[in-house]
Amino acid sequence: CSETILRYYKDKIEDFIKSFILQELDSPIPIIREKACSFIVEFRNLKYQNIDIVKTITKQTCKIISSDQFLPVKIYGALAAADMIMYEPAKELLRGNIGNLLSIFLKLVEETDIDEIIDSLQSIVKEFKDESKVYIVQLCDYLSKYFDKLIEKEEDNENQIEKESLVQSIINTLIEIIHTFGSNDEIFSQILVYIDKIISYCLSSNEICDKLE
């Protein structure tokens, strides 16, 4: 639905966000902040022409994920913030705070078990290679432990699908880390133990890995 709307009304959508959505990111009502963030995420394929909108979304969503007390707001705020990373002005705003950004996203992963949050880590690693490299070993350690926790869970059929999606996101994130830092021998030697453990499990398990893409 959002793709169809974008095809015909992309200029109007950007104007609508500027006129009505941005101000609601700072609403005192949590459900309004959540809906504002989710609207931005819904139209994540919109290519913004007005960089001031990108800056405002980035600043406001970073404020949300840092201090908002309501988890649904933080979830959509994190996804909206991650969607802004493709824009250079957003990168400049985030560049000096990558360690804190990664910590916030990892905490959200722990609290929510949402695969899209894990997927967002790929964008952070890819777009902030120099800034994120000092955190990569810790990130791989975390993903490895989170992977172990997922594998140990006994799930019914419905939750099994969610579990497989989370495992796929972890593997995709590790693949992005390998692509980004594989040529750095010092970093790669430190993260290999975590990658090797997960790959070994995948090669030996029919439960999950047969269904991975």
PDB file of C-alpha atoms in Angstrom:
ATOM      1  CA  CYS A   1       0.000   0.000   0.000  1.00  0.00           C
ATOM      2  CA  SER A   2       2.743   2.480   0.946  1.00  0.00           C
ATOM      3  CA  GLU A   3       4.602   1.688  -2.291  1.00  0.00           C
ATOM      4  CA  THR A   4       1.514   2.520  -4.337  1.00  0.00           C
ATOM      5  CA  ILE A   5       0.993   5.764  -2.443  1.00  0.00           C
ATOM      6  CA  LEU A   6       4.648   6.701  -2.925  1.00  0.00           C
ATOM      7  CA  ARG A   7       4.456   6.048  -6.642  1.00  0.00           C
ATOM      8  CA  TYR A   8       1.776   8.673  -7.127  1.00  0.00           C
ATOM      9  CA  TYR A   9       2.144  11.017  -4.178  1.00  0.00           C
ATOM     10  CA  LYS A  10       5.810  11.028  -3.155  1.00  0.00           C
ATOM     11  CA  ASP A  11       6.101  14.835  -3.177  1.00  0.00           C
ATOM     12  CA  LYS A  12       2.943  15.182  -1.112  1.00  0.00           C
ATOM     13  CA  ILE A  13       4.122  12.549   1.384  1.00  0.00           C
ATOM     14  CA  GLU A  14       7.309  14.505   2.070  1.00  0.00           C
ATOM     15  CA  ASP A  15       5.279  17.694   2.529  1.00  0.00           C
ATOM     16  CA  PHE A  16       2.877  15.832   4.809  1.00  0.00           C
ATOM     17  CA  ILE A  17       5.753  14.580   6.965  1.00  0.00           C
ATOM     18  CA  LYS A  18       7.167  18.085   7.198  1.00  0.00           C
ATOM     19  CA  SER A  19       3.841  19.717   8.047  1.00  0.00           C
ATOM     20  CA  PHE A  20       2.231  17.145  10.327  1.00  0.00           C
ATOM     21  CA  ILE A  21       4.551  14.296  11.362  1.00  0.00           C
ATOM     22  CA  LEU A  22       7.762  15.980  12.498  1.00  0.00           C
ATOM     23  CA  GLN A  23       6.065  17.974  15.236  1.00  0.00           C
ATOM     24  CA  GLU A  24       4.465  14.824  16.623  1.00  0.00           C
ATOM     25  CA  LEU A  25       7.856  13.191  17.218  1.00  0.00           C
ATOM     26  CA  ASP A  26       8.034  15.456  20.268  1.00  0.00           C
ATOM     27  CA  SER A  27       4.420  14.960  21.341  1.00  0.00           C
ATOM     28  CA  PRO A  28       3.808  14.517  25.096  1.00  0.00           C
ATOM     29  CA  ILE A  29       1.497  11.596  24.244  1.00  0.00           C
ATOM     30  CA  PRO A  30       3.397   8.293  23.752  1.00  0.00           C
ATOM     31  CA  ILE A  31       0.976   6.788  21.230  1.00  0.00           C
ATOM     32  CA  ILE A  32       1.312   9.896  19.065  1.00  0.00           C
ATOM     33  CA  ARG A  33       5.108   9.669  19.128  1.00  0.00           C
ATOM     34  CA  GLU A  34       4.842   5.979  18.233  1.00  0.00           C
ATOM     35  CA  LYS A  35       2.494   6.651  15.311  1.00  0.00           C
ATOM     36  CA  ALA A  36       4.722   9.459  14.031  1.00  0.00           C
ATOM     37  CA  CYS A  37       7.773   7.175  14.048  1.00  0.00           C
ATOM     38  CA  SER A  38       5.847   4.286  12.500  1.00  0.00           C
ATOM     39  CA  PHE A  39       4.595   6.564   9.702  1.00  0.00           C
ATOM     40  CA  ILE A  40       8.210   7.446   8.844  1.00  0.00           C
ATOM     41  CA  VAL A  41       9.130   3.753   8.872  1.00  0.00           C
ATOM     42  CA  GLU A  42       6.122   2.880   6.709  1.00  0.00           C
ATOM     43  CA  PHE A  43       7.423   5.255   4.038  1.00  0.00           C
ATOM     44  CA  ARG A  44      11.082   4.312   4.463  1.00  0.00           C
ATOM     45  CA  ASN A  45      11.511   4.050   0.678  1.00  0.00           C
ATOM     46  CA  LEU A  46      10.759   7.724   0.260  1.00  0.00           C
ATOM     47  CA  LYS A  47      13.820   9.548  -1.083  1.00  0.00           C
ATOM     48  CA  TYR A  48      13.885  12.801   0.854  1.00  0.00           C
ATOM     49  CA  GLN A  49      14.697  15.918  -1.111  1.00  0.00           C
ATOM     50  CA  ASN A  50      14.544  18.240   1.899  1.00  0.00           C
ATOM     51  CA  ILE A  51      17.637  17.547   3.994  1.00  0.00           C
ATOM     52  CA  ASP A  52      16.239  19.574   6.892  1.00  0.00           C
ATOM     53  CA  ILE A  53      13.570  16.898   7.277  1.00  0.00           C
ATOM     54  CA  VAL A  54      16.271  14.230   7.445  1.00  0.00           C
ATOM     55  CA  LYS A  55      18.152  16.194  10.109  1.00  0.00           C
ATOM     56  CA  THR A  56      15.026  16.702  12.198  1.00  0.00           C
ATOM     57  CA  ILE A  57      14.023  13.037  11.996  1.00  0.00           C
ATOM     58  CA  THR A  58      17.548  11.993  12.955  1.00  0.00           C
ATOM     59  CA  LYS A  59      17.757  14.346  15.928  1.00  0.00           C
ATOM     60  CA  GLN A  60      14.289  13.540  17.218  1.00  0.00           C
ATOM     61  CA  THR A  61      14.557   9.770  16.826  1.00  0.00           C
ATOM     62  CA  CYS A  62      17.947   9.762  18.535  1.00  0.00           C
ATOM     63  CA  LYS A  63      16.343  11.649  21.412  1.00  0.00           C
ATOM     64  CA  ILE A  64      13.568   9.059  21.486  1.00  0.00           C
ATOM     65  CA  ILE A  65      15.822   6.005  21.568  1.00  0.00           C
ATOM     66  CA  SER A  66      18.053   7.604  24.194  1.00  0.00           C
ATOM     67  CA  SER A  67      15.435   8.734  26.686  1.00  0.00           C
ATOM     68  CA  ASP A  68      11.866   7.704  25.821  1.00  0.00           C
ATOM     69  CA  GLN A  69      10.297   5.566  28.527  1.00  0.00           C
ATOM     70  CA  PHE A  70       7.874   3.741  26.246  1.00  0.00           C
ATOM     71  CA  LEU A  71       9.231   0.679  24.457  1.00  0.00           C
ATOM     72  CA  PRO A  72       6.932   0.774  21.364  1.00  0.00           C
ATOM     73  CA  VAL A  73       8.044   4.367  20.759  1.00  0.00           C
ATOM     74  CA  LYS A  74      11.708   3.383  21.072  1.00  0.00           C
ATOM     75  CA  ILE A  75      11.278   0.466  18.667  1.00  0.00           C
ATOM     76  CA  TYR A  76       9.846   2.585  15.862  1.00  0.00           C
ATOM     77  CA  GLY A  77      12.230   5.405  16.737  1.00  0.00           C
ATOM     78  CA  ALA A  78      15.193   3.064  16.284  1.00  0.00           C
ATOM     79  CA  LEU A  79      13.922   1.815  12.932  1.00  0.00           C
ATOM     80  CA  ALA A  80      13.295   5.366  11.729  1.00  0.00           C
ATOM     81  CA  ALA A  81      16.752   6.480  12.866  1.00  0.00           C
ATOM     82  CA  ALA A  82      18.365   3.549  11.045  1.00  0.00           C
ATOM     83  CA  ASP A  83      16.511   4.459   7.856  1.00  0.00           C
ATOM     84  CA  MET A  84      18.133   7.918   7.920  1.00  0.00           C
ATOM     85  CA  ILE A  85      21.681   6.539   7.900  1.00  0.00           C
ATOM     86  CA  MET A  86      21.761   6.501   4.093  1.00  0.00           C
ATOM     87  CA  TYR A  87      21.795  10.325   4.124  1.00  0.00           C
ATOM     88  CA  GLU A  88      25.097  12.122   4.621  1.00  0.00           C
ATOM     89  CA  PRO A  89      23.696  14.828   6.970  1.00  0.00           C
ATOM     90  CA  ALA A  90      22.340  12.068   9.231  1.00  0.00           C
ATOM     91  CA  LYS A  91      25.721  10.339   9.213  1.00  0.00           C
ATOM     92  CA  GLU A  92      27.391  13.551  10.321  1.00  0.00           C
ATOM     93  CA  LEU A  93      24.953  13.883  13.210  1.00  0.00           C
ATOM     94  CA  LEU A  94      25.513  10.278  14.318  1.00  0.00           C
ATOM     95  CA  ARG A  95      29.204   9.826  13.583  1.00  0.00           C
ATOM     96  CA  GLY A  96      30.510  10.800  17.008  1.00  0.00           C
ATOM     97  CA  ASN A  97      28.103   8.609  18.943  1.00  0.00           C
ATOM     98  CA  ILE A  98      28.288   5.171  17.308  1.00  0.00           C
ATOM     99  CA  GLY A  99      29.228   3.306  20.481  1.00  0.00           C
ATOM    100  CA  ASN A 100      26.159   4.578  22.289  1.00  0.00           C
ATOM    101  CA  LEU A 101      23.993   3.913  19.219  1.00  0.00           C
ATOM    102  CA  LEU A 102      25.126   0.290  19.050  1.00  0.00           C
ATOM    103  CA  SER A 103      24.516  -0.153  22.783  1.00  0.00           C
ATOM    104  CA  ILE A 104      20.980   1.172  22.459  1.00  0.00           C
ATOM    105  CA  PHE A 105      20.197  -1.115  19.518  1.00  0.00           C
ATOM    106  CA  LEU A 106      21.617  -4.172  21.284  1.00  0.00           C
ATOM    107  CA  LYS A 107      19.567  -3.410  24.381  1.00  0.00           C
ATOM    108  CA  LEU A 108      16.473  -3.176  22.177  1.00  0.00           C
ATOM    109  CA  VAL A 109      17.322  -6.545  20.625  1.00  0.00           C
ATOM    110  CA  GLU A 110      17.457  -8.036  24.118  1.00  0.00           C
ATOM    111  CA  GLU A 111      14.163  -6.443  25.125  1.00  0.00           C
ATOM    112  CA  THR A 112      12.150  -7.098  21.980  1.00  0.00           C
ATOM    113  CA  ASP A 113      13.522 -10.009  19.909  1.00  0.00           C
ATOM    114  CA  ILE A 114      12.696  -8.079  16.734  1.00  0.00           C
ATOM    115  CA  ASP A 115      14.670  -9.082  13.644  1.00  0.00           C
ATOM    116  CA  GLU A 116      14.412  -5.622  12.060  1.00  0.00           C
ATOM    117  CA  ILE A 117      16.405  -4.169  14.953  1.00  0.00           C
ATOM    118  CA  ILE A 118      19.183  -6.702  14.284  1.00  0.00           C
ATOM    119  CA  ASP A 119      18.997  -5.895  10.565  1.00  0.00           C
ATOM    120  CA  SER A 120      19.557  -2.231  11.409  1.00  0.00           C
ATOM    121  CA  LEU A 121      22.941  -3.145  12.862  1.00  0.00           C
ATOM    122  CA  GLN A 122      24.051  -3.991   9.333  1.00  0.00           C
ATOM    123  CA  SER A 123      23.492  -0.392   8.218  1.00  0.00           C
ATOM    124  CA  ILE A 124      25.407   0.966  11.200  1.00  0.00           C
ATOM    125  CA  VAL A 125      28.386  -1.319  10.565  1.00  0.00           C
ATOM    126  CA  LYS A 126      28.401  -0.692   6.810  1.00  0.00           C
ATOM    127  CA  GLU A 127      28.013   3.089   6.926  1.00  0.00           C
ATOM    128  CA  PHE A 128      30.277   3.702   9.926  1.00  0.00           C
ATOM    129  CA  LYS A 129      33.154   1.346   9.236  1.00  0.00           C
ATOM    130  CA  ASP A 130      35.867   3.466  10.844  1.00  0.00           C
ATOM    131  CA  GLU A 131      33.782   4.474  13.848  1.00  0.00           C
ATOM    132  CA  SER A 132      32.366   1.000  14.546  1.00  0.00           C
ATOM    133  CA  LYS A 133      35.540  -1.074  14.238  1.00  0.00           C
ATOM    134  CA  VAL A 134      36.494  -0.613  17.900  1.00  0.00           C
ATOM    135  CA  TYR A 135      33.143  -2.156  18.872  1.00  0.00           C
ATOM    136  CA  ILE A 136      33.044  -5.021  16.379  1.00  0.00           C
ATOM    137  CA  VAL A 137      34.513  -7.699  18.645  1.00  0.00           C
ATOM    138  CA  GLN A 138      32.003  -6.805  21.368  1.00  0.00           C
ATOM    139  CA  LEU A 139      29.211  -6.819  18.800  1.00  0.00           C
ATOM    140  CA  CYS A 140      30.148 -10.284  17.538  1.00  0.00           C
ATOM    141  CA  ASP A 141      30.434 -11.534  21.117  1.00  0.00           C
ATOM    142  CA  TYR A 142      26.939 -10.233  21.850  1.00  0.00           C
ATOM    143  CA  LEU A 143      25.443 -11.715  18.666  1.00  0.00           C
ATOM    144  CA  SER A 144      27.093 -15.054  19.429  1.00  0.00           C
ATOM    145  CA  LYS A 145      25.616 -15.165  22.947  1.00  0.00           C
ATOM    146  CA  TYR A 146      22.232 -14.053  21.669  1.00  0.00           C
ATOM    147  CA  PHE A 147      22.405 -16.774  19.009  1.00  0.00           C
ATOM    148  CA  ASP A 148      23.115 -19.362  21.732  1.00  0.00           C
ATOM    149  CA  LYS A 149      20.117 -18.153  23.728  1.00  0.00           C
ATOM    150  CA  LEU A 150      17.849 -18.450  20.685  1.00  0.00           C
ATOM    151  CA  ILE A 151      19.026 -21.952  19.869  1.00  0.00           C
ATOM    152  CA  GLU A 152      18.408 -23.141  23.417  1.00  0.00           C
ATOM    153  CA  LYS A 153      14.773 -21.977  23.354  1.00  0.00           C
ATOM    154  CA  GLU A 154      12.033 -24.539  22.780  1.00  0.00           C
ATOM    155  CA  GLU A 155       9.400 -22.958  20.533  1.00  0.00           C
ATOM    156  CA  ASP A 156       5.990 -23.866  19.170  1.00  0.00           C
ATOM    157  CA  ASN A 157       5.445 -23.673  15.408  1.00  0.00           C
ATOM    158  CA  GLU A 158       4.453 -20.001  15.383  1.00  0.00           C
ATOM    159  CA  ASN A 159       7.383 -18.870  17.515  1.00  0.00           C
ATOM    160  CA  GLN A 160       9.725 -21.140  15.572  1.00  0.00           C
ATOM    161  CA  ILE A 161       9.178 -18.991  12.488  1.00  0.00           C
ATOM    162  CA  GLU A 162      10.097 -15.892  14.492  1.00  0.00           C
ATOM    163  CA  LYS A 163      13.154 -17.677  15.856  1.00  0.00           C
ATOM    164  CA  GLU A 164      14.320 -18.615  12.359  1.00  0.00           C
ATOM    165  CA  SER A 165      13.894 -15.011  11.228  1.00  0.00           C
ATOM    166  CA  LEU A 166      16.043 -13.794  14.137  1.00  0.00           C
ATOM    167  CA  VAL A 167      18.736 -16.355  13.343  1.00  0.00           C
ATOM    168  CA  GLN A 168      18.694 -15.254   9.695  1.00  0.00           C
ATOM    169  CA  SER A 169      19.153 -11.628  10.789  1.00  0.00           C
ATOM    170  CA  ILE A 170      22.109 -12.556  13.003  1.00  0.00           C
ATOM    171  CA  ILE A 171      23.770 -14.432  10.148  1.00  0.00           C
ATOM    172  CA  ASN A 172      23.143 -11.578   7.703  1.00  0.00           C
ATOM    173  CA  THR A 173      24.667  -9.121  10.165  1.00  0.00           C
ATOM    174  CA  LEU A 174      27.739 -11.314  10.585  1.00  0.00           C
ATOM    175  CA  ILE A 175      28.049 -11.562   6.804  1.00  0.00           C
ATOM    176  CA  GLU A 176      28.016  -7.759   6.611  1.00  0.00           C
ATOM    177  CA  ILE A 177      30.694  -7.624   9.305  1.00  0.00           C
ATOM    178  CA  ILE A 178      32.830 -10.087   7.318  1.00  0.00           C
ATOM    179  CA  HIS A 179      32.368  -8.035   4.129  1.00  0.00           C
ATOM    180  CA  THR A 180      33.271  -4.848   5.963  1.00  0.00           C
ATOM    181  CA  PHE A 181      36.193  -6.050   8.084  1.00  0.00           C
ATOM    182  CA  GLY A 182      37.330  -9.266   6.414  1.00  0.00           C
ATOM    183  CA  SER A 183      40.416  -7.559   4.991  1.00  0.00           C
ATOM    184  CA  ASN A 184      41.482  -6.331   8.423  1.00  0.00           C
ATOM    185  CA  ASP A 185      43.553  -9.263   9.715  1.00  0.00           C
ATOM    186  CA  GLU A 186      43.684  -7.985  13.290  1.00  0.00           C
ATOM    187  CA  ILE A 187      39.913  -7.627  13.639  1.00  0.00           C
ATOM    188  CA  PHE A 188      39.079 -10.735  11.627  1.00  0.00           C
ATOM    189  CA  SER A 189      41.317 -12.926  13.790  1.00  0.00           C
ATOM    190  CA  GLN A 190      39.421 -11.734  16.879  1.00  0.00           C
ATOM    191  CA  ILE A 191      35.914 -12.238  15.496  1.00  0.00           C
ATOM    192  CA  LEU A 192      36.602 -15.549  13.744  1.00  0.00           C
ATOM    193  CA  VAL A 193      35.906 -17.582  16.882  1.00  0.00           C
ATOM    194  CA  TYR A 194      32.354 -16.188  17.085  1.00  0.00           C
ATOM    195  CA  ILE A 195      31.682 -16.577  13.375  1.00  0.00           C
ATOM    196  CA  ASP A 196      33.108 -20.097  13.295  1.00  0.00           C
ATOM    197  CA  LYS A 197      30.872 -21.226  16.160  1.00  0.00           C
ATOM    198  CA  ILE A 198      27.695 -20.035  14.436  1.00  0.00           C
ATOM    199  CA  ILE A 199      28.703 -21.398  11.031  1.00  0.00           C
ATOM    200  CA  SER A 200      29.530 -24.767  12.607  1.00  0.00           C
ATOM    201  CA  TYR A 201      26.105 -24.922  14.182  1.00  0.00           C
ATOM    202  CA  CYS A 202      24.419 -24.029  10.900  1.00  0.00           C
ATOM    203  CA  LEU A 203      26.264 -26.710   9.017  1.00  0.00           C
ATOM    204  CA  SER A 204      25.315 -29.354  11.567  1.00  0.00           C
ATOM    205  CA  SER A 205      21.701 -28.376  12.261  1.00  0.00           C
ATOM    206  CA  ASN A 206      18.664 -29.311  10.222  1.00  0.00           C
ATOM    207  CA  GLU A 207      16.269 -27.599  12.609  1.00  0.00           C
ATOM    208  CA  ILE A 208      16.926 -24.019  11.508  1.00  0.00           C
ATOM    209  CA  CYS A 209      19.545 -23.741   8.851  1.00  0.00           C
ATOM    210  CA  ASP A 210      17.761 -25.748   6.175  1.00  0.00           C
ATOM    211  CA  LYS A 211      15.227 -22.923   6.136  1.00  0.00           C
ATOM    212  CA  LEU A 212      17.712 -20.079   5.986  1.00  0.00           C
ATOM    213  CA  GLU A 213      17.989 -18.131   2.751  1.00  0.00           C
TER     214      GLU A 213
END
